[in-house]
Amino acid sequence: MRTRRPKGIHWIAILPAAILLAGCGEPAPPPVKSWPELQAFRDAAYNLEVTLTQDKNFRAAKKEAESFTKVVDDFEQAGVPSGFSTYQPAATQALELSRKLIDAISNASYTKAQQLVQQLSMEMGKLPQLVPPVE
């Protein structure tokens, strides 16, 4: 005995729709609307990463690390905003890596600094993306 398929093409859309609705992986973290210290931290870390990995200018990296130290201090002092405690472990790890990176640069350990800046970049990916304010 044969089974009957439904008439029409709506049955073709069921599988892709189910896959689309199910999604894959973890949901993206909710965007944070206001965390200016995080944006400054992210920008300073990116500038330092570019200086170390692309420009490969260690003298410029030392100057960049001085300004990065101030940004890290501000970020640490501000802490994680209330309501976003899920980001506390990533923020703590990013701060720890930042301190190690600053030490590596001040000790003129170029290869270690390059490794640490890559680790910091990975850790920064765990922090939320900021939504720019709408004017």
mmCIF file of C-alpha atoms in Angstrom:
data_model
loop_
_atom_site.group_PDB
_atom_site.id
_atom_site.type_symbol
_atom_site.label_atom_id
_atom_site.label_comp_id
_atom_site.label_asym_id
_atom_site.label_seq_id
_atom_site.Cartn_x
_atom_site.Cartn_y
_atom_site.Cartn_z
ATOM 1 C CA MET A 1 0.000 0.000 0.000
ATOM 2 C CA ARG A 2 1.355 3.403 -0.959
ATOM 3 C CA THR A 3 1.467 6.378 1.356
ATOM 4 C CA ARG A 4 0.085 9.588 0.020
ATOM 5 C CA ARG A 5 2.054 12.778 0.115
ATOM 6 C CA PRO A 6 0.142 15.990 0.582
ATOM 7 C CA LYS A 7 -0.730 17.757 -2.601
ATOM 8 C CA GLY A 8 1.048 21.018 -3.322
ATOM 9 C CA ILE A 9 4.523 22.134 -2.471
ATOM 10 C CA HIS A 10 3.986 23.228 1.126
ATOM 11 C CA TRP A 11 5.597 20.015 2.420
ATOM 12 C CA ILE A 12 8.895 21.065 0.790
ATOM 13 C CA ALA A 13 8.984 24.179 2.961
ATOM 14 C CA ILE A 14 8.528 22.301 6.228
ATOM 15 C CA LEU A 15 12.077 20.965 6.569
ATOM 16 C CA PRO A 16 13.941 24.218 5.799
ATOM 17 C CA ALA A 17 11.535 26.137 8.030
ATOM 18 C CA ALA A 18 12.126 23.704 10.886
ATOM 19 C CA ILE A 19 15.885 24.016 10.465
ATOM 20 C CA LEU A 20 15.660 27.791 10.254
ATOM 21 C CA LEU A 21 13.501 28.056 13.367
ATOM 22 C CA ALA A 22 15.658 25.636 15.324
ATOM 23 C CA GLY A 23 18.768 27.716 14.663
ATOM 24 C CA CYS A 24 22.219 26.438 15.295
ATOM 25 C CA GLY A 25 24.585 27.019 18.181
ATOM 26 C CA GLU A 26 24.071 29.361 21.074
ATOM 27 C CA PRO A 27 22.014 32.495 20.680
ATOM 28 C CA ALA A 28 23.948 35.727 20.339
ATOM 29 C CA PRO A 29 24.287 37.735 23.530
ATOM 30 C CA PRO A 30 21.899 40.644 23.825
ATOM 31 C CA PRO A 31 23.351 43.945 22.622
ATOM 32 C CA VAL A 32 24.312 46.423 25.332
ATOM 33 C CA LYS A 33 23.189 49.933 24.561
ATOM 34 C CA SER A 34 25.557 51.872 26.791
ATOM 35 C CA TRP A 35 28.950 50.748 28.046
ATOM 36 C CA PRO A 36 31.418 53.424 26.883
ATOM 37 C CA GLU A 37 34.354 51.908 28.787
ATOM 38 C CA LEU A 38 33.930 48.668 26.869
ATOM 39 C CA GLN A 39 33.966 50.476 23.538
ATOM 40 C CA ALA A 40 37.120 52.391 24.523
ATOM 41 C CA PHE A 41 38.688 49.118 25.735
ATOM 42 C CA ARG A 42 37.769 47.355 22.495
ATOM 43 C CA ASP A 43 39.156 50.201 20.347
ATOM 44 C CA ALA A 44 42.415 50.438 22.311
ATOM 45 C CA ALA A 45 42.913 46.661 22.183
ATOM 46 C CA TYR A 46 42.339 46.693 18.426
ATOM 47 C CA ASN A 47 44.850 49.519 17.917
ATOM 48 C CA LEU A 48 47.440 47.653 19.968
ATOM 49 C CA GLU A 49 46.756 44.444 18.040
ATOM 50 C CA VAL A 50 47.257 46.214 14.706
ATOM 51 C CA THR A 51 50.478 47.796 15.934
ATOM 52 C CA LEU A 52 51.857 44.444 17.105
ATOM 53 C CA THR A 53 50.686 42.105 14.353
ATOM 54 C CA GLN A 54 50.417 44.141 11.167
ATOM 55 C CA ASP A 55 52.774 47.075 11.651
ATOM 56 C CA LYS A 56 55.221 44.979 13.708
ATOM 57 C CA ASN A 57 56.574 48.182 15.220
ATOM 58 C CA PHE A 58 57.615 47.453 18.794
ATOM 59 C CA ARG A 59 58.540 51.059 19.581
ATOM 60 C CA ALA A 60 55.062 52.195 18.542
ATOM 61 C CA ALA A 61 53.586 49.283 20.513
ATOM 62 C CA LYS A 62 55.262 50.586 23.675
ATOM 63 C CA LYS A 63 53.627 53.989 23.165
ATOM 64 C CA GLU A 64 50.310 52.331 22.370
ATOM 65 C CA ALA A 65 50.634 50.203 25.525
ATOM 66 C CA GLU A 66 50.942 53.347 27.652
ATOM 67 C CA SER A 67 47.584 54.646 26.453
ATOM 68 C CA PHE A 68 46.149 51.111 26.612
ATOM 69 C CA THR A 69 47.111 50.957 30.308
ATOM 70 C CA LYS A 70 44.962 54.018 31.036
ATOM 71 C CA VAL A 71 42.018 52.517 29.157
ATOM 72 C CA VAL A 72 42.395 49.200 31.000
ATOM 73 C CA ASP A 73 42.423 51.052 34.332
ATOM 74 C CA ASP A 74 39.240 52.921 33.382
ATOM 75 C CA PHE A 75 37.559 49.694 32.252
ATOM 76 C CA GLU A 76 38.532 47.916 35.459
ATOM 77 C CA GLN A 77 37.350 50.810 37.593
ATOM 78 C CA ALA A 78 33.986 51.040 35.801
ATOM 79 C CA GLY A 79 33.295 47.320 36.097
ATOM 80 C CA VAL A 80 30.479 45.436 34.422
ATOM 81 C CA PRO A 81 27.159 47.336 34.315
ATOM 82 C CA SER A 82 24.336 45.970 36.433
ATOM 83 C CA GLY A 83 22.180 43.503 34.583
ATOM 84 C CA PHE A 84 25.088 42.164 32.539
ATOM 85 C CA SER A 85 26.677 39.869 35.092
ATOM 86 C CA THR A 86 26.900 37.125 32.461
ATOM 87 C CA TYR A 87 29.832 39.051 30.969
ATOM 88 C CA GLN A 88 31.770 39.242 34.251
ATOM 89 C CA PRO A 89 33.988 36.167 33.599
ATOM 90 C CA ALA A 90 34.908 37.344 30.089
ATOM 91 C CA ALA A 91 35.620 40.871 31.345
ATOM 92 C CA THR A 92 37.807 39.535 34.158
ATOM 93 C CA GLN A 93 39.724 37.292 31.753
ATOM 94 C CA ALA A 94 40.173 40.161 29.281
ATOM 95 C CA LEU A 95 41.547 42.375 32.057
ATOM 96 C CA GLU A 96 43.945 39.646 33.174
ATOM 97 C CA LEU A 97 45.202 39.121 29.624
ATOM 98 C CA SER A 98 45.547 42.881 29.180
ATOM 99 C CA ARG A 99 47.770 43.142 32.253
ATOM 100 C CA LYS A 100 49.923 40.256 30.994
ATOM 101 C CA LEU A 101 50.133 41.903 27.575
ATOM 102 C CA ILE A 102 51.245 45.217 29.064
ATOM 103 C CA ASP A 103 53.900 43.384 31.117
ATOM 104 C CA ALA A 104 55.121 41.502 28.035
ATOM 105 C CA ILE A 105 55.477 44.746 26.087
ATOM 106 C CA SER A 106 57.263 46.512 28.944
ATOM 107 C CA ASN A 107 59.643 43.523 29.234
ATOM 108 C CA ALA A 108 60.285 43.670 25.459
ATOM 109 C CA SER A 109 58.953 40.150 24.895
ATOM 110 C CA TYR A 110 57.690 40.628 21.343
ATOM 111 C CA THR A 111 56.607 37.047 20.554
ATOM 112 C CA LYS A 112 54.799 36.648 23.873
ATOM 113 C CA ALA A 113 53.048 39.982 23.276
ATOM 114 C CA GLN A 114 51.855 38.785 19.867
ATOM 115 C CA GLN A 115 50.469 35.587 21.398
ATOM 116 C CA LEU A 116 48.746 37.476 24.199
ATOM 117 C CA VAL A 117 47.185 40.010 21.851
ATOM 118 C CA GLN A 118 45.657 37.141 19.850
ATOM 119 C CA GLN A 119 44.273 35.595 23.051
ATOM 120 C CA LEU A 120 42.904 38.981 24.081
ATOM 121 C CA SER A 121 41.198 39.327 20.719
ATOM 122 C CA MET A 122 39.499 35.958 21.236
ATOM 123 C CA GLU A 123 38.395 36.967 24.729
ATOM 124 C CA MET A 124 37.041 40.299 23.479
ATOM 125 C CA GLY A 125 34.780 38.308 21.160
ATOM 126 C CA LYS A 126 32.989 36.970 24.242
ATOM 127 C CA LEU A 127 32.067 40.475 25.340
ATOM 128 C CA PRO A 128 28.894 42.039 23.915
ATOM 129 C CA GLN A 129 28.758 44.028 20.716
ATOM 130 C CA LEU A 130 27.596 47.548 21.344
ATOM 131 C CA VAL A 131 24.665 49.130 19.590
ATOM 132 C CA PRO A 132 25.474 52.702 18.548
ATOM 133 C CA PRO A 133 22.981 55.241 19.890
ATOM 134 C CA VAL A 134 20.339 56.411 17.451
ATOM 135 C CA GLU A 135 20.260 60.169 17.024
#
